[in-house]
Amino acid sequence: MRWLVDTSAWSRRGIPEVRDQLKALLEEDDAHELVLSGPVLLELLTGPQGAAVAAEHAQLRDAVAIVAPDDETVRLAAQMMERLALAGPEHHRRPVADLLTAALAHQHGYGLVHIDRDFELIAEHGGLDLTQRRLHLPESGDALSRRR
C-alpha cells in the first residue's frame, strides 16, 4: 500500500520516535511505500529560503514519489468541505493541503500518515473511505503538535 505522508509527519521524521513509527509501518509489508501529495510538497517547500527551495525540491523528488491532484481530486475535496460544513461550523476550515491529500488517498486507495487531528475529523465527517495512521510524538514533542 502507498501511504501519503502529511506535512505534520514528514517534517518530524527526524524525531527518533516518529522515524521509528514510519520505519515500522514500512516493515509491516514489503509493498508499503511512503509518498507525498503535491499539496504537501508545496507546504514543505515553504520552509527553506532562497536557493535552498530548489535543493529541497530536488531532494524530495528523489526521495519519494509525488502524487498530483486532478479535477476529480478537487471535486472530492470540495464534496468533503460541504459535508464537514454541515457537521460543524468550523469543520470545513481544514487546511486545503489536508483536504486535497485526503481526497487523493480516497481516490487512489492510499493510506494517510499524519500526526495532527485534522485527518481524523475529515475521516469522521468527510464522507470518504480513508485508511489512516496517526503517529505519536514523544511527551517532549513540540507544544504545537501536542495541542492538535
Coordinates of N, CA and C in Angstrom, one line a residue, residues 37-141:
S37 N 1.8 14.0 -1.4 CA 0.9 14.6 -2.3 C 1.5 15.9 -2.8
G38 N 1.1 16.4 -4.0 CA 1.6 17.7 -4.5 C 1.4 18.8 -3.5
P39 N 0.2 18.9 -2.9 CA 0.0 20.0 -1.9 C 0.9 19.9 -0.7
V40 N 1.2 18.7 -0.2 CA 2.2 18.6 0.9 C 3.6 19.0 0.4
L41 N 3.9 18.6 -0.8 CA 5.2 19.0 -1.3 C 5.3 20.5 -1.3
L42 N 4.3 21.2 -1.7 CA 4.3 22.7 -1.7 C 4.4 23.2 -0.2
E43 N 3.7 22.6 0.7 CA 3.8 23.0 2.1 C 5.3 22.9 2.6
L44 N 5.9 21.8 2.2 CA 7.2 21.5 2.7 C 8.2 22.5 2.1
L45 N 7.9 23.0 0.9 CA 8.8 24.0 0.3 C 8.7 25.4 0.8
T46 N 7.8 25.6 1.7 CA 7.7 26.9 2.3 C 8.7 27.1 3.4
G47 N 9.3 26.0 3.9 CA 10.3 26.1 5.0 C 11.7 26.7 4.6
P48 N 12.3 26.2 3.5 CA 13.6 26.7 3.2 C 13.5 28.1 2.5
Q49 N 14.6 28.8 2.3 CA 14.6 30.1 1.7 C 15.7 30.2 0.6
G50 N 15.5 31.1 -0.4 CA 16.5 31.3 -1.4 C 16.7 30.0 -2.2
A51 N 18.0 29.8 -2.5 CA 18.4 28.6 -3.4 C 18.1 27.3 -2.7
A52 N 17.9 27.3 -1.4 CA 17.6 26.1 -0.7 C 16.2 25.5 -1.1
V53 N 15.3 26.3 -1.6 CA 14.0 25.8 -2.0 C 14.2 24.8 -3.2
A54 N 15.0 25.2 -4.2 CA 15.3 24.3 -5.3 C 16.0 23.0 -4.8
A55 N 16.9 23.2 -3.9 CA 17.6 22.0 -3.4 C 16.7 21.1 -2.7
E56 N 15.8 21.6 -1.8 CA 14.8 20.8 -1.1 C 13.9 20.1 -2.1
H57 N 13.4 20.8 -3.1 CA 12.5 20.3 -4.1 C 13.2 19.1 -4.8
A58 N 14.4 19.2 -5.2 CA 15.1 18.1 -5.9 C 15.3 17.0 -4.9
Q59 N 15.6 17.2 -3.7 CA 15.8 16.2 -2.7 C 14.5 15.4 -2.4
L60 N 13.4 16.1 -2.3 CA 12.1 15.4 -2.1 C 11.7 14.6 -3.3
R61 N 11.9 15.1 -4.5 CA 11.6 14.4 -5.7 C 12.4 13.1 -5.8
D62 N 13.6 13.2 -5.4 CA 14.5 12.0 -5.4 C 14.1 11.0 -4.3
A63 N 13.6 11.5 -3.2 CA 13.3 10.6 -2.1 C 12.0 9.8 -2.2
V64 N 11.0 10.4 -2.7 CA 9.7 9.8 -2.7 C 8.9 10.2 -4.0
A65 N 7.9 9.4 -4.3 CA 7.0 9.7 -5.4 C 6.1 10.8 -5.0
I66 N 5.7 11.7 -5.9 CA 4.8 12.8 -5.6 C 3.5 12.5 -6.4
V67 N 2.4 12.5 -5.8 CA 1.1 12.3 -6.4 C 0.4 13.6 -6.6
A68 N 0.0 13.9 -7.8 CA -0.6 15.2 -8.1 C -2.1 15.1 -8.1
P69 N -2.8 16.1 -7.6 CA -4.3 16.2 -7.7 C -4.7 16.5 -9.1
D70 N -5.9 16.0 -9.4 CA -6.5 16.3 -10.7 C -7.9 16.9 -10.5
D71 N -8.7 17.0 -11.5 CA -10.1 17.6 -11.4 C -10.9 16.8 -10.4
E72 N -10.8 15.5 -10.5 CA -11.6 14.6 -9.6 C -11.1 14.8 -8.1
T73 N -9.9 15.0 -7.9 CA -9.4 15.3 -6.5 C -10.0 16.5 -6.0
V74 N -10.1 17.6 -6.8 CA -10.6 18.8 -6.4 C -12.1 18.7 -6.1
R75 N -12.8 17.9 -6.9 CA -14.3 17.7 -6.8 C -14.5 16.9 -5.4
L76 N -13.7 15.9 -5.1 CA -13.8 15.2 -3.9 C -13.5 16.0 -2.7
A77 N -12.5 16.9 -2.8 CA -12.2 17.8 -1.7 C -13.3 18.8 -1.4
A78 N -13.9 19.3 -2.5 CA -15.0 20.2 -2.3 C -16.2 19.5 -1.7
Q79 N -16.4 18.3 -2.1 CA -17.5 17.5 -1.5 C -17.3 17.3 0.0
M80 N -16.0 17.0 0.3 CA -15.7 16.8 1.8 C -16.0 18.1 2.5
M81 N -15.6 19.2 1.9 CA -15.8 20.5 2.6 C -17.3 20.7 2.9
E82 N -18.1 20.4 1.9 CA -19.6 20.6 2.1 C -20.1 19.7 3.3
R83 N -19.6 18.5 3.3 CA -20.0 17.6 4.4 C -19.5 18.0 5.8
L84 N -18.3 18.5 5.8 CA -17.7 19.0 7.0 C -18.4 20.2 7.5
A85 N -18.8 21.1 6.6 CA -19.5 22.3 6.9 C -20.9 22.0 7.6
L86 N -21.5 20.9 7.2 CA -22.8 20.5 7.8 C -22.6 19.9 9.2
A87 N -21.4 19.3 9.4 CA -21.1 18.6 10.7 C -20.7 19.6 11.8
G88 N -20.2 20.8 11.5 CA -19.8 21.7 12.5 C -19.4 23.0 11.8
P89 N -19.7 24.2 12.5 CA -19.5 25.5 11.9 C -18.0 25.8 11.4
E90 N -17.0 25.2 12.0 CA -15.7 25.4 11.6 C -15.0 24.2 11.0
H91 N -15.7 23.1 10.9 CA -15.1 21.8 10.5 C -14.5 21.9 9.0
H92 N -15.2 22.7 8.2 CA -14.7 22.7 6.8 C -13.5 23.6 6.6
R93 N -13.0 24.2 7.7 CA -11.9 25.1 7.6 C -10.6 24.3 7.9
R94 N -10.5 23.1 7.4 CA -9.2 22.3 7.5 C -8.3 22.9 6.4
P95 N -7.0 22.7 6.6 CA -6.0 23.2 5.6 C -6.4 22.6 4.2
V96 N -6.3 23.4 3.2 CA -6.6 22.9 1.8 C -5.7 21.7 1.5
A97 N -4.4 21.8 1.9 CA -3.5 20.7 1.6 C -4.0 19.4 2.2
D98 N -4.6 19.4 3.4 CA -5.1 18.2 4.0 C -6.3 17.7 3.3
L99 N -7.2 18.6 2.9 CA -8.4 18.2 2.1 C -8.0 17.5 0.8
L100 N -7.1 18.1 0.1 CA -6.6 17.5 -1.2 C -5.9 16.2 -1.0
T101 N -5.1 16.1 0.1 CA -4.4 14.9 0.4 C -5.3 13.8 0.7
A102 N -6.3 14.1 1.5 CA -7.4 13.1 1.9 C -8.1 12.7 0.7
A103 N -8.5 13.6 -0.2 CA -9.2 13.3 -1.5 C -8.3 12.3 -2.3
L104 N -7.0 12.6 -2.4 CA -6.1 11.8 -3.2 C -6.0 10.4 -2.6
A105 N -5.9 10.3 -1.3 CA -5.9 9.0 -0.6 C -7.1 8.2 -1.0
H106 N -8.3 8.8 -0.9 CA -9.5 8.1 -1.2 C -9.6 7.7 -2.7
Q107 N -9.2 8.6 -3.5 CA -9.2 8.4 -5.0 C -8.4 7.3 -5.4
H108 N -7.2 7.1 -4.8 CA -6.3 6.1 -5.2 C -6.2 4.9 -4.3
G109 N -6.9 4.9 -3.2 CA -6.9 3.8 -2.2 C -5.6 3.8 -1.4
Y110 N -5.0 4.9 -1.2 CA -3.8 5.1 -0.4 C -4.2 5.3 1.1
G111 N -3.3 5.0 2.0 CA -3.4 5.3 3.4 C -2.9 6.7 3.7
L112 N -3.2 7.2 4.8 CA -2.8 8.6 5.2 C -1.9 8.4 6.5
V113 N -0.8 9.0 6.5 CA 0.1 9.0 7.7 C 0.1 10.5 8.2
H114 N -0.2 10.7 9.5 CA -0.2 12.1 10.0 C 0.0 12.1 11.5
I115 N 0.1 13.3 12.0 CA 0.3 13.5 13.4 C -0.8 14.3 14.0
D116 N -1.4 15.2 13.2 CA -2.4 16.1 13.8 C -3.8 15.5 13.7
R117 N -4.8 16.1 14.2 CA -6.2 15.6 14.3 C -7.0 16.0 13.1
D118 N -6.5 16.8 12.2 CA -7.3 17.2 11.0 C -7.9 16.0 10.2
F119 N -7.0 15.0 10.0 CA -7.5 13.9 9.2 C -8.5 13.0 9.9
E120 N -8.4 13.0 11.2 CA -9.4 12.3 12.0 C -10.8 12.9 11.8
L121 N -10.9 14.2 11.9 CA -12.1 15.0 11.6 C -12.6 14.8 10.2
I122 N -11.7 14.9 9.3 CA -12.0 14.6 7.8 C -12.6 13.2 7.6
A123 N -11.9 12.2 8.2 CA -12.4 10.8 8.1 C -13.8 10.7 8.7
E124 N -14.0 11.3 9.9 CA -15.3 11.1 10.6 C -16.4 11.8 9.9
H125 N -16.2 13.0 9.3 CA -17.3 13.7 8.7 C -17.3 14.0 7.2
G126 N -16.1 13.6 6.6 CA -16.0 14.0 5.2 C -16.7 13.1 4.2
G127 N -17.1 11.9 4.6 CA -17.9 11.1 3.7 C -17.1 10.2 2.8
L128 N -15.8 10.2 3.0 CA -14.9 9.3 2.1 C -14.3 8.2 2.9
D129 N -14.0 7.1 2.2 CA -13.3 6.0 2.9 C -11.9 6.3 3.0
L130 N -11.4 6.4 4.2 CA -10.0 6.7 4.4 C -9.3 5.8 5.4
T131 N -8.2 5.2 5.0 CA -7.4 4.4 6.0 C -6.3 5.4 6.5
Q132 N -6.2 5.5 7.8 CA -5.2 6.4 8.3 C -4.4 5.8 9.4
R133 N -3.2 6.4 9.6 CA -2.3 6.0 10.7 C -1.9 7.3 11.4
R134 N -2.3 7.5 12.6 CA -1.8 8.7 13.4 C -0.6 8.3 14.1
L135 N 0.5 9.0 13.9 CA 1.8 8.8 14.6 C 1.7 9.6 15.9
H136 N 2.5 9.1 16.9 CA 2.5 9.8 18.1 C 3.9 10.4 18.4
L137 N 3.9 11.6 18.9 CA 5.1 12.3 19.3 C 5.4 11.9 20.7
P138 N 6.7 11.9 21.1 CA 7.1 11.7 22.5 C 6.6 12.8 23.3
E139 N 6.5 12.6 24.6 CA 6.0 13.6 25.6 C 6.8 14.9 25.5
S140 N 8.0 14.8 25.1 CA 8.8 16.0 25.0 C 8.6 16.7 23.6
G141 N 7.7 16.2 22.8 CA 7.4 16.8 21.4 C 7.0 18.3 21.5

